[in-house]
Amino acid sequence: MRRRAHLRLVTSSEAEDTTLAAVLGAEDLAEELGLDPHTRVTCGLHRCWLHQCVASPDHVIPVTGHRWCRPCGSPLDVFVDETTARLFCPRCGTCTPDTAANRQVVRACRTSIAAAHAQ
């Protein structure tokens, strides 16, 4: 029997939110088929909407520049409210350093917030 890597157990918190469960499943499968993991609006690691966990140290990726301040070489803090996410460097004070990776983080968080509120 062939193993189906894209199938997995659904956690109890996912079962409560059918929209979240559906989007997580769709993005999991799409990622296996080539979706850039940085364009997801759900978090495959934490199994929640991206804006709910983007402040986790797990989402700092210095190599690609996601949540990273290149000028001073430190992780960015994230502030999420009801409509958007803002990045801030606690070391040099830069608000949302303008890099493609950081714009992608903010864009994915905005989409995640909108999707979570659309249910």
Steps between C-alpha positions, in 0.01 A plus 500: 500500500635840402549745787313827467735762641252783454244335734533551874292505814299812573559648846206585725556875458487465121176303521331796672578734209396335175625790288844479660508122456403528135757769422774315693429182305491679166824687571673185625419323174581806287838535672584140414410583140722809489334788692760729653464441877549873560175582321285290734234670713501209745796365692587141420717480812265646762177395321328836532444821304836659421424829678442306824855363518715721276662655809651160589879474471433207263398755235830691500706392197822700469608325179194614305448821699155411635449691827864603488667842510795472263668832596545405867464122476222440749151345504205732453217529750148456362189689604170364367169680540156447346601612151874472445841398626791733560865408530738694721870464572558528877871564446513780241138620515416441135128451437430221250839487324413522131612169354311261276498237776358737762236632259405137438460439876271803538297409189453138618394622846245743353354219289498268801315757712242555225449124454456443873241780522314384188370181660 
